[in-house]
């Protein structure tokens, strides 16, 4: 299985790192593209993607994930900024992350958008509705508390678990308390 992770300049770079770690542990082939804005936020949040992830330059629109002929089983934009949400909804593939997400839509493949922003302006709500209608999974980075998290990583894992579920992967990352 091959998963493409588009990392954009929203807060919550830890979600991308953890998702990539778990996918690699599961033997999934992980490819990633980090936008310029995401590089800055990643530095600020002290995060980095794990070794073993194949990286693409966001400006390289001739890279394999820019084409529908390249087989990818699941696309995750994590974290997903409102800029990328709006661009994908409008069909503007100005970098490889946005282009790959549009490819997922046009090919009818699994696309998960882990949006991180609050509150949401009407433009984002509208874009999310359009994308959901096109088949994308809108998955706000919105942890719950009923699994009795003991630290921040338990909250992160809750969101990552949801992404894994949306990708159809059977991984039990979170133990739900009774
Ligand atoms: C420290 C920092 C945190 C940010 N957090 C968010 C966020 O949580 N959500 C969001 O939509 N934009 C956030 N932004 C703004 C985006 O980085 C900005 O809109 C950028 O243009 C996104 O571009 P991209 O989607 O191409 O990565 C943040 C910016 C900075 C510098």
mmCIF file of C-alpha atoms and ligand atoms in Angstrom:
data_model
loop_
_atom_site.group_PDB
_atom_site.id
_atom_site.type_symbol
_atom_site.label_atom_id
_atom_site.label_comp_id
_atom_site.label_asym_id
_atom_site.label_seq_id
_atom_site.Cartn_x
_atom_site.Cartn_y
_atom_site.Cartn_z
ATOM 1 C CA UNK A 1 0.000 0.000 0.000
ATOM 2 C CA UNK A 2 1.233 3.482 -0.838
ATOM 3 C CA UNK A 3 0.068 6.613 0.974
ATOM 4 C CA UNK A 4 0.850 10.194 0.008
ATOM 5 C CA UNK A 5 0.924 12.718 2.860
ATOM 6 C CA UNK A 6 0.644 16.365 1.888
ATOM 7 C CA UNK A 7 1.869 18.481 4.775
ATOM 8 C CA UNK A 8 0.671 22.099 4.733
ATOM 9 C CA UNK A 9 1.321 25.162 6.838
ATOM 10 C CA UNK A 10 -1.281 24.657 9.549
ATOM 11 C CA UNK A 11 -0.378 24.115 13.159
ATOM 12 C CA UNK A 12 -0.210 20.477 14.275
ATOM 13 C CA UNK A 13 2.844 19.227 12.386
ATOM 14 C CA UNK A 14 3.056 16.507 15.042
ATOM 15 C CA UNK A 15 0.038 14.848 13.392
ATOM 16 C CA UNK A 16 2.001 14.430 10.152
ATOM 17 C CA UNK A 17 5.045 13.058 11.942
ATOM 18 C CA UNK A 18 3.026 10.560 13.977
ATOM 19 C CA UNK A 19 0.916 9.475 11.002
ATOM 20 C CA UNK A 20 4.060 8.826 8.940
ATOM 21 C CA UNK A 21 5.645 6.884 11.833
ATOM 22 C CA UNK A 22 2.633 4.615 12.268
ATOM 23 C CA UNK A 23 2.208 4.011 8.538
ATOM 24 C CA UNK A 24 5.891 3.076 8.209
ATOM 25 C CA UNK A 25 5.573 0.720 11.187
ATOM 26 C CA UNK A 26 2.649 -0.917 9.383
ATOM 27 C CA UNK A 27 4.795 -1.504 6.313
ATOM 28 C CA UNK A 28 3.050 1.143 4.230
ATOM 29 C CA UNK A 29 5.089 2.940 1.585
ATOM 30 C CA UNK A 30 4.939 6.593 2.653
ATOM 31 C CA UNK A 31 5.504 9.516 0.315
ATOM 32 C CA UNK A 32 5.279 13.109 1.464
ATOM 33 C CA UNK A 33 5.394 16.633 0.219
ATOM 34 C CA UNK A 34 5.866 19.516 2.640
ATOM 35 C CA UNK A 35 4.775 22.947 1.412
ATOM 36 C CA UNK A 36 7.018 25.966 1.943
ATOM 37 C CA UNK A 37 4.628 27.281 4.607
ATOM 38 C CA UNK A 38 4.660 23.887 6.327
ATOM 39 C CA UNK A 39 8.466 23.888 6.435
ATOM 40 C CA UNK A 40 8.298 27.099 8.460
ATOM 41 C CA UNK A 41 5.606 25.832 10.840
ATOM 42 C CA UNK A 42 7.463 22.530 11.239
ATOM 43 C CA UNK A 43 10.606 24.384 12.328
ATOM 44 C CA UNK A 44 8.563 26.503 14.726
ATOM 45 C CA UNK A 45 6.884 23.428 16.239
ATOM 46 C CA UNK A 46 10.158 21.468 16.436
ATOM 47 C CA UNK A 47 8.909 18.621 14.264
ATOM 48 C CA UNK A 48 10.336 16.608 11.375
ATOM 49 C CA UNK A 49 9.175 13.702 9.285
ATOM 50 C CA UNK A 50 10.741 10.329 10.106
ATOM 51 C CA UNK A 51 13.460 8.679 8.041
ATOM 52 C CA UNK A 52 12.069 6.310 5.454
ATOM 53 C CA UNK A 53 9.577 8.735 3.944
ATOM 54 C CA UNK A 54 10.093 9.503 0.252
ATOM 55 C CA UNK A 55 10.045 13.291 -0.040
ATOM 56 C CA UNK A 56 9.000 15.444 -3.003
ATOM 57 C CA UNK A 57 9.649 19.104 -3.705
ATOM 58 C CA UNK A 58 6.329 21.029 -3.520
ATOM 59 C CA UNK A 59 7.253 22.977 -6.648
ATOM 60 C CA UNK A 60 7.932 19.867 -8.715
ATOM 61 C CA UNK A 61 4.670 19.477 -10.596
ATOM 62 C CA UNK A 62 6.245 16.815 -12.785
ATOM 63 C CA UNK A 63 6.776 14.478 -9.800
ATOM 64 C CA UNK A 64 4.866 11.168 -9.988
ATOM 65 C CA UNK A 65 2.044 12.114 -7.543
ATOM 66 C CA UNK A 66 1.063 14.971 -9.874
ATOM 67 C CA UNK A 67 -0.300 12.383 -12.282
ATOM 68 C CA UNK A 68 -3.301 10.106 -12.050
ATOM 69 C CA UNK A 69 -1.362 7.344 -13.754
ATOM 70 C CA UNK A 70 0.807 7.002 -10.633
ATOM 71 C CA UNK A 71 -0.784 4.491 -8.265
ATOM 72 C CA UNK A 72 -1.463 5.861 -4.801
ATOM 73 C CA UNK A 73 -3.893 4.077 -2.470
ATOM 74 C CA UNK A 74 -4.639 6.969 -0.150
ATOM 75 C CA UNK A 75 -3.953 10.687 0.030
ATOM 76 C CA UNK A 76 -3.907 12.540 3.330
ATOM 77 C CA UNK A 77 -3.417 16.276 3.715
ATOM 78 C CA UNK A 78 -2.214 16.535 7.308
ATOM 79 C CA UNK A 79 -2.379 19.070 8.754
ATOM 80 C CA UNK A 80 -4.484 20.834 6.146
ATOM 81 C CA UNK A 81 -4.507 24.643 6.085
ATOM 82 C CA UNK A 82 -7.527 26.652 5.017
ATOM 83 C CA UNK A 83 -5.463 27.865 2.060
ATOM 84 C CA UNK A 84 -5.016 24.314 0.798
ATOM 85 C CA UNK A 85 -8.638 23.422 1.584
ATOM 86 C CA UNK A 86 -9.844 26.354 -0.529
ATOM 87 C CA UNK A 87 -7.369 25.692 -3.355
ATOM 88 C CA UNK A 88 -8.279 22.032 -3.663
ATOM 89 C CA UNK A 89 -11.972 22.860 -3.607
ATOM 90 C CA UNK A 90 -11.449 25.412 -6.363
ATOM 91 C CA UNK A 91 -9.323 23.001 -8.413
ATOM 92 C CA UNK A 92 -6.177 25.114 -8.106
ATOM 93 C CA UNK A 93 -3.189 22.788 -8.022
ATOM 94 C CA UNK A 94 -0.496 25.393 -7.510
ATOM 95 C CA UNK A 95 1.895 23.080 -5.666
ATOM 96 C CA UNK A 96 2.357 19.322 -5.508
ATOM 97 C CA UNK A 97 0.237 18.890 -2.355
ATOM 98 C CA UNK A 98 -2.740 20.674 -3.898
ATOM 99 C CA UNK A 99 -2.249 18.998 -7.263
ATOM 100 C CA UNK A 100 -2.042 15.512 -5.687
ATOM 101 C CA UNK A 101 -5.274 16.152 -3.762
ATOM 102 C CA UNK A 102 -6.985 17.195 -6.996
ATOM 103 C CA UNK A 103 -5.636 14.042 -8.660
ATOM 104 C CA UNK A 104 -7.194 11.990 -5.839
ATOM 105 C CA UNK A 105 -10.562 13.636 -6.508
ATOM 106 C CA UNK A 106 -10.433 13.268 -10.271
ATOM 107 C CA UNK A 107 -9.431 9.613 -9.996
ATOM 108 C CA UNK A 108 -12.046 8.887 -7.330
ATOM 109 C CA UNK A 109 -9.415 7.827 -4.793
ATOM 110 C CA UNK A 110 -9.471 8.126 -1.025
ATOM 111 C CA UNK A 111 -8.674 11.667 0.116
ATOM 112 C CA UNK A 112 -8.561 12.694 3.779
ATOM 113 C CA UNK A 113 -8.177 16.337 4.787
ATOM 114 C CA UNK A 114 -7.082 16.880 8.393
ATOM 115 C CA UNK A 115 -8.103 20.508 8.649
ATOM 116 C CA UNK A 116 -6.632 22.519 11.520
ATOM 117 C CA UNK A 117 -8.201 25.896 12.132
ATOM 118 C CA UNK A 118 -10.730 27.381 14.475
ATOM 119 C CA UNK A 119 -13.147 29.042 14.107
ATOM 120 C CA UNK A 120 -13.969 28.356 10.464
ATOM 121 C CA UNK A 121 -14.959 31.191 8.115
ATOM 122 C CA UNK A 122 -17.894 30.593 5.765
ATOM 123 C CA UNK A 123 -15.449 30.160 2.849
ATOM 124 C CA UNK A 124 -13.902 27.137 4.595
ATOM 125 C CA UNK A 125 -17.278 25.660 5.486
ATOM 126 C CA UNK A 126 -18.364 26.014 1.872
ATOM 127 C CA UNK A 127 -15.125 24.502 0.529
ATOM 128 C CA UNK A 128 -15.385 21.587 2.967
ATOM 129 C CA UNK A 129 -18.973 20.911 1.933
ATOM 130 C CA UNK A 130 -18.036 20.869 -1.756
ATOM 131 C CA UNK A 131 -15.130 18.502 -1.109
ATOM 132 C CA UNK A 132 -17.240 16.192 1.053
ATOM 133 C CA UNK A 133 -19.772 16.049 -1.783
ATOM 134 C CA UNK A 134 -16.931 15.052 -4.119
ATOM 135 C CA UNK A 135 -16.065 12.160 -1.813
ATOM 136 C CA UNK A 136 -13.276 13.576 0.331
ATOM 137 C CA UNK A 137 -13.238 12.889 4.067
ATOM 138 C CA UNK A 138 -13.136 16.132 6.024
ATOM 139 C CA UNK A 139 -11.435 15.170 9.263
ATOM 140 C CA UNK A 140 -10.811 18.186 11.503
ATOM 141 C CA UNK A 141 -7.869 17.759 13.874
ATOM 142 C CA UNK A 142 -10.231 17.558 16.793
ATOM 143 C CA UNK A 143 -9.226 15.118 19.556
ATOM 144 C CA UNK A 144 -11.743 13.631 21.992
ATOM 145 C CA UNK A 145 -11.273 12.853 25.674
ATOM 146 C CA UNK A 146 -13.317 9.725 26.337
ATOM 147 C CA UNK A 147 -10.277 7.490 25.887
ATOM 148 C CA UNK A 148 -8.809 9.179 28.986
ATOM 149 C CA UNK A 149 -5.684 10.665 27.450
ATOM 150 C CA UNK A 150 -2.703 10.902 29.787
ATOM 151 C CA UNK A 151 -0.525 13.099 27.646
ATOM 152 C CA UNK A 152 -0.485 15.119 24.460
ATOM 153 C CA UNK A 153 0.555 12.140 22.362
ATOM 154 C CA UNK A 154 -2.632 10.323 23.410
ATOM 155 C CA UNK A 155 -4.578 13.244 21.939
ATOM 156 C CA UNK A 156 -2.463 13.166 18.780
ATOM 157 C CA UNK A 157 -2.993 9.431 18.461
ATOM 158 C CA UNK A 158 -6.753 9.891 18.672
ATOM 159 C CA UNK A 159 -6.690 12.010 15.513
ATOM 160 C CA UNK A 160 -4.168 9.729 13.788
ATOM 161 C CA UNK A 161 -6.385 6.735 14.596
ATOM 162 C CA UNK A 162 -9.266 8.483 12.816
ATOM 163 C CA UNK A 163 -7.064 9.000 9.758
ATOM 164 C CA UNK A 164 -6.040 5.337 9.754
ATOM 165 C CA UNK A 165 -9.713 4.358 10.015
ATOM 166 C CA UNK A 166 -10.558 6.623 7.078
ATOM 167 C CA UNK A 167 -7.788 4.978 5.052
ATOM 168 C CA UNK A 168 -9.293 1.588 5.842
ATOM 169 C CA UNK A 169 -6.258 0.397 7.797
ATOM 170 C CA UNK A 170 -6.885 -1.926 10.705
ATOM 171 C CA UNK A 171 -4.550 -0.530 13.340
ATOM 172 C CA UNK A 172 -5.485 -0.213 17.010
ATOM 173 C CA UNK A 173 -3.523 2.794 18.133
ATOM 174 C CA UNK A 174 -5.994 3.999 20.729
ATOM 175 C CA UNK A 175 -7.301 1.917 23.612
ATOM 176 C CA UNK A 176 -10.734 3.162 24.478
ATOM 177 C CA UNK A 177 -11.482 3.205 28.210
ATOM 178 C CA UNK A 178 -14.606 1.340 29.346
HETATM 179 C C1 LIG B 1 2.950 29.357 13.134
HETATM 180 C C2 LIG B 1 1.861 29.339 12.107
HETATM 181 C C3 LIG B 1 0.727 28.582 12.352
HETATM 182 C C4 LIG B 1 -0.308 28.537 11.412
HETATM 183 N N1 LIG B 1 -1.391 27.766 11.689
HETATM 184 C C5 LIG B 1 -2.388 27.674 10.797
HETATM 185 C C6 LIG B 1 -3.500 26.823 11.048
HETATM 186 O O1 LIG B 1 -3.590 26.157 12.070
HETATM 187 N N2 LIG B 1 -4.446 26.721 10.095
HETATM 188 C C7 LIG B 1 -4.368 27.417 8.909
HETATM 189 O O2 LIG B 1 -5.279 27.265 8.080
HETATM 190 N N3 LIG B 1 -3.337 28.239 8.632
HETATM 191 C C8 LIG B 1 -2.333 28.376 9.542
HETATM 192 N N4 LIG B 1 -1.257 29.180 9.279
HETATM 193 C C9 LIG B 1 -1.233 29.950 8.039
HETATM 194 C C10 LIG B 1 -0.728 29.124 6.841
HETATM 195 O O3 LIG B 1 0.602 28.727 7.050
HETATM 196 C C11 LIG B 1 -0.852 29.974 5.570
HETATM 197 O O4 LIG B 1 -2.213 30.212 5.285
HETATM 198 C C12 LIG B 1 -0.180 29.364 4.372
HETATM 199 O O5 LIG B 1 -0.412 30.191 3.259
HETATM 200 C C13 LIG B 1 -0.638 27.965 4.084
HETATM 201 O O6 LIG B 1 -0.062 27.549 2.854
HETATM 202 P P1 LIG B 1 -0.086 26.034 2.360
HETATM 203 O O7 LIG B 1 -1.507 25.581 2.467
HETATM 204 O O8 LIG B 1 0.385 26.109 0.941
HETATM 205 O O9 LIG B 1 0.845 25.263 3.209
HETATM 206 C C14 LIG B 1 -0.208 29.256 10.218
HETATM 207 C C15 LIG B 1 0.935 30.018 9.959
HETATM 208 C C16 LIG B 1 1.951 30.046 10.892
HETATM 209 C C17 LIG B 1 3.188 30.863 10.599
#
